[in-house]
Short mmCIF file of C-alpha atoms in Angstrom, two decimals:
data_model
loop_
_atom_site.label_atom_id
_atom_site.label_comp_id
_atom_site.label_asym_id
_atom_site.label_seq_id
_atom_site.Cartn_x
_atom_site.Cartn_y
_atom_site.Cartn_z
CA MET T 12 18.60 8.94 18.19
CA SER T 13 15.05 10.06 18.45
CA ILE T 14 12.66 6.98 18.64
CA LYS T 15 10.70 7.39 15.50
CA LYS T 16 6.94 6.02 15.19
CA ILE T 17 6.17 4.35 12.21
CA GLY T 18 2.45 3.12 10.83
CA ILE T 19 1.85 0.12 8.96
CA VAL T 20 -1.44 0.11 7.05
CA ILE T 21 -2.83 -3.62 6.01
CA ALA T 22 -5.86 -4.06 4.28
CA ILE T 23 -6.91 -7.67 4.80
CA GLU T 24 -6.63 -10.55 7.45
CA ARG T 25 -4.35 -12.85 5.10
CA GLU T 26 -2.16 -9.88 4.74
CA LEU T 27 -2.00 -8.86 8.67
CA GLU T 28 -1.05 -12.76 9.23
CA ALA T 29 2.36 -11.97 7.83
CA PHE T 30 2.86 -9.24 10.19
CA LEU T 31 1.44 -11.47 13.22
CA LYS T 32 3.78 -14.26 12.52
CA SER T 33 6.86 -12.27 12.39
CA SER T 34 9.43 -12.32 15.63
CA TYR T 35 8.26 -9.00 16.84
CA GLU T 36 6.89 -8.86 20.20
CA ILE T 37 3.35 -7.78 19.43
CA ASP T 38 0.57 -6.27 21.64
CA GLU T 39 -2.85 -5.76 20.73
CA LEU T 40 -4.51 -2.56 21.22
CA ASP T 41 -7.71 -1.13 22.42
CA SER T 42 -9.52 -0.01 19.76
CA GLU T 43 -13.43 -0.36 18.87
CA THR T 44 -13.16 0.72 15.12
CA PHE T 45 -9.85 -1.43 13.74
CA LYS T 46 -7.48 -3.79 14.62
CA CYS T 47 -4.59 -2.35 16.33
CA PHE T 48 -1.25 -3.80 17.31
CA ARG T 49 2.13 -2.20 18.56
CA ALA T 50 5.87 -3.58 18.42
CA ILE T 51 8.94 -2.14 19.28
CA VAL T 52 11.39 -2.53 16.32
CA LYS T 53 15.19 -1.51 16.54
CA GLY T 54 13.77 0.95 19.42
CA ASN T 55 10.92 2.60 17.24
CA GLU T 56 7.22 2.25 18.05
CA VAL T 57 5.64 0.51 15.29
CA TYR T 58 1.79 0.38 15.03
CA ALA T 59 0.04 -1.70 12.77
CA ILE T 60 -3.65 -1.45 11.75
CA LYS T 61 -5.87 -3.80 9.58
CA SER T 62 -7.99 -1.17 7.76
CA GLY T 63 -10.31 -3.28 5.51
CA TRP T 64 -11.13 -3.14 1.58
CA GLY T 65 -11.34 0.01 -0.02
CA LEU T 66 -10.49 3.41 -0.24
CA ILE T 67 -12.78 4.85 2.78
CA ASP T 68 -11.37 2.20 5.22
CA ALA T 69 -7.89 2.89 4.23
CA ALA T 70 -7.92 6.56 4.73
CA MET T 71 -9.79 5.97 7.80
CA ALA T 72 -7.00 3.83 9.00
CA THR T 73 -4.42 5.90 7.76
CA GLN T 74 -5.49 9.06 9.60
CA TYR T 75 -6.46 6.83 12.52
CA LEU T 76 -2.72 5.98 12.88
CA ILE T 77 -1.66 9.83 12.37
CA THR T 78 -4.03 11.35 14.91
CA LYS T 79 -4.28 8.70 17.70
CA TYR T 80 -0.58 7.40 17.33
CA GLY T 81 1.19 10.60 15.80
CA VAL T 82 2.98 8.47 13.50
CA GLU T 83 5.52 9.85 11.23
CA ILE T 84 6.24 7.57 8.61
CA VAL T 85 3.50 5.37 7.19
CA LEU T 86 4.29 2.01 5.50
CA ASN T 87 1.65 -0.38 3.58
CA PHE T 88 2.63 -3.38 2.15
CA GLY T 89 0.39 -6.44 0.44
CA VAL T 90 -0.73 -7.82 -3.01
CA THR T 91 -1.74 -6.38 -6.00
CA GLY T 92 -3.04 -7.31 -9.68
CA ALA T 93 -1.02 -6.99 -12.52
CA LEU T 94 -2.18 -4.87 -15.34
CA ASP T 95 0.91 -5.49 -17.57
CA PRO T 96 1.07 -8.89 -19.28
CA SER T 97 4.83 -9.28 -18.70
CA LEU T 98 4.57 -9.10 -14.82
CA LYS T 99 4.31 -12.29 -12.98
CA VAL T 100 3.30 -13.79 -9.41
CA SER T 101 5.69 -12.83 -6.61
CA ASP T 102 7.14 -10.19 -8.83
CA LEU T 103 7.87 -7.26 -6.22
CA PHE T 104 7.45 -3.36 -6.37
CA TYR T 105 7.73 0.10 -4.73
CA VAL T 106 4.96 2.10 -5.70
CA SER T 107 6.38 5.59 -6.97
CA LYS T 108 3.15 7.22 -7.74
CA CYS T 109 -0.69 6.32 -7.92
CA ILE T 110 -4.16 7.47 -9.05
CA ASN T 111 -7.73 7.49 -7.62
CA PHE T 112 -9.07 5.51 -10.80
CA ASP T 113 -12.49 6.21 -9.82
CA PHE T 114 -12.01 10.16 -9.21
CA ASP T 115 -13.02 12.57 -11.90
CA THR T 116 -14.21 16.22 -11.68
CA SER T 117 -12.48 17.16 -15.15
CA SER T 118 -16.32 18.04 -16.32
CA ILE T 119 -16.78 20.93 -14.32
CA ASP T 120 -12.75 21.84 -12.80
CA ASP T 121 -9.69 22.50 -14.56
CA VAL T 122 -8.20 19.02 -14.43
CA VAL T 123 -7.50 16.04 -16.13
CA LYS T 124 -9.20 12.62 -15.17
CA HIS T 125 -8.17 11.37 -11.79
CA GLN T 126 -6.43 14.59 -11.07
CA TYR T 127 -7.07 16.32 -7.36
CA GLY T 128 -7.51 19.99 -7.70
CA ASP T 129 -4.94 20.63 -5.36
CA MET T 130 -2.30 18.72 -7.50
CA GLU T 131 0.04 19.26 -9.98
CA ASP T 132 -1.25 16.27 -12.28
CA GLU T 133 -3.62 13.01 -11.72
CA PHE T 134 -0.74 10.87 -9.62
CA VAL T 135 -0.17 11.46 -5.90
CA PRO T 136 3.57 10.39 -5.14
CA LEU T 137 4.80 8.53 -2.48
CA ASP T 138 7.88 9.63 -0.76
CA SER T 139 11.39 9.51 -2.77
CA GLY T 140 13.72 9.29 0.50
CA LEU T 141 11.70 5.98 1.77
CA ILE T 142 12.10 4.67 -1.80
CA ASP T 143 15.94 5.42 -2.10
CA LEU T 144 16.24 3.61 1.14
CA VAL T 145 14.20 0.51 -0.43
CA LYS T 146 16.37 0.41 -3.52
CA SER T 147 19.35 0.40 -1.25
CA ILE T 148 18.34 -2.59 0.46
CA TYR T 149 16.78 -4.37 -2.65
CA PRO T 150 18.36 -3.11 -5.77
CA GLU T 151 16.77 -5.53 -8.08
CA ILE T 152 13.19 -4.20 -6.78
CA LYS T 153 10.75 -3.05 -9.63
CA GLU T 154 8.90 0.39 -9.82
CA ALA T 155 5.11 0.51 -9.80
CA VAL T 156 2.41 2.94 -10.80
CA ASP T 157 -0.67 1.71 -9.01
CA ALA T 158 -4.38 2.52 -10.07
CA SER T 159 -6.38 2.31 -7.05
CA GLY T 160 -10.08 2.23 -7.04
CA ASP T 161 -12.94 0.35 -4.91
CA ILE T 162 -13.53 -2.71 -7.25
CA PHE T 163 -11.44 -5.84 -7.34
CA VAL T 164 -10.32 -5.73 -10.91
CA ASP T 165 -10.58 -8.93 -12.58
CA LYS T 166 -11.91 -8.39 -15.90
CA LYS T 167 -9.54 -7.71 -18.84
CA GLU T 168 -11.17 -4.34 -20.39
CA ASP T 169 -10.83 -2.79 -16.85
CA LYS T 170 -7.10 -3.76 -16.45
CA GLU T 171 -6.80 -2.21 -19.95
CA ALA T 172 -8.42 0.96 -18.96
CA ARG T 173 -6.05 1.21 -15.85
CA PHE T 174 -3.04 0.29 -17.88
CA ASN T 175 -3.91 3.10 -20.65
CA ALA T 176 -4.23 5.59 -17.66
CA GLY T 177 -0.33 4.95 -16.97
CA CYS T 178 -0.25 2.05 -14.04
CA ASN T 179 1.06 -1.21 -14.36
CA ILE T 180 -0.49 -2.41 -10.93
CA CYS T 181 -3.84 -2.15 -9.37
CA ASP T 182 -4.99 -2.04 -5.78
CA MET T 183 -8.07 -0.97 -3.58
CA GLU T 184 -6.24 1.14 -1.06
CA ILE T 185 -2.71 2.84 -1.72
CA VAL T 186 -3.96 6.33 -3.22
CA ALA T 187 -6.19 6.98 -0.20
CA ILE T 188 -3.09 6.41 2.13
CA ALA T 189 -0.70 8.21 0.17
CA ARG T 190 -3.09 11.27 -0.14
CA VAL T 191 -3.70 11.13 3.54
CA CYS T 192 -0.24 10.98 4.40
CA LEU T 193 0.37 13.81 1.70
CA LEU T 194 -2.16 16.03 3.47
CA ASN T 195 -0.87 15.40 6.62
CA ASN T 196 2.58 15.98 5.93
CA VAL T 197 3.91 12.32 6.82
CA LYS T 198 5.81 10.02 4.62
CA CYS T 199 4.81 7.23 3.15
CA LEU T 200 5.92 3.94 1.33
CA SER T 201 4.08 0.90 -0.35
CA ILE T 202 5.88 -2.26 -1.02
CA LYS T 203 3.31 -4.58 -3.12
CA CYS T 204 3.93 -8.48 -4.62
CA ILE T 205 1.94 -9.60 -7.58
CA SER T 206 -0.91 -12.08 -6.49
CA ASP T 207 -2.95 -12.01 -9.84
CA GLU T 208 -1.83 -11.78 -13.10
CA TYR T 209 -3.14 -10.06 -16.02
CA ASP T 210 -4.47 -13.22 -17.86
CA GLY T 211 -6.11 -14.23 -14.38
CA ASP T 212 -9.81 -14.09 -13.52
CA GLY T 213 -9.46 -13.65 -9.59
CA SER T 214 -8.84 -17.23 -8.62
CA ASP T 215 -5.08 -16.74 -8.81
CA PHE T 216 -5.62 -14.13 -5.90
CA GLU T 217 -6.92 -16.67 -3.68
CA GLU T 218 -4.08 -19.11 -4.63
CA ASN T 219 -1.10 -16.70 -4.26
CA VAL T 220 -2.39 -14.10 -1.40
CA LYS T 221 -0.78 -15.57 1.53
CA ALA T 222 2.87 -16.12 -0.09
CA SER T 223 2.76 -12.76 -1.84
CA ALA T 224 1.55 -11.04 1.09
CA ASP T 225 4.68 -12.94 2.90
CA LYS T 226 7.56 -11.86 0.19
CA ALA T 227 5.98 -7.96 0.59
CA PHE T 228 6.29 -8.17 4.28
CA LYS T 229 9.94 -9.55 4.47
CA LEU T 230 11.30 -6.66 2.98
CA ILE T 231 8.85 -4.26 5.08
CA ASP T 232 10.97 -6.01 7.94
CA ARG T 233 14.59 -5.13 5.91
CA ILE T 234 13.13 -1.30 5.94
CA LEU T 235 12.09 -1.33 9.48
CA GLN T 236 15.41 -2.59 10.44
CA LYS T 237 17.11 0.39 9.03
CA ILE T 238 14.55 3.40 9.46
#
């Protein structure tokens, strides 16, 4: 069996802690740009990187893993905000597709709002094979459609706008990660756990971020054992 090179893009320090306190033997790698780490999991090389908040940093970190380390699979895990009032803290999701909520060239191009010109619609898909693997490992997991953008969404009107665009969760990174992977022909999967509910004002994020990140990483660990 050939050794796989797997990347993990992690946005913030409190999510990174879930990876660092795992049972893996982890080495920190030299990098002037990002915090990067390497571990061997079930014989595969795993490279984890802390990107920082937002689409630009997430895109940079994803391309860094692909270019420097040659990863063929990129995993993302972390916390997310609920756009649907029925979703609760600690609900766990795989992201089937996502949109760049801030992207819109529809006034000058033959596209709809949020759509990239080279895509069939406004949604950037994640890898169906990896999603099937997740569902075989954790059958009760829920599906999410994610609205990504460069603001932390805590206002009701912003949540409603994203929900009306066909999304049930929101974050600040995954569409950048998924699009970079798509353009590089690299498989991509994202596991998200609710940290802040629809009725929250952002304070629940601070209360729940570590526990929700831990829950998301536990599933990532199970996935790494099976890839």
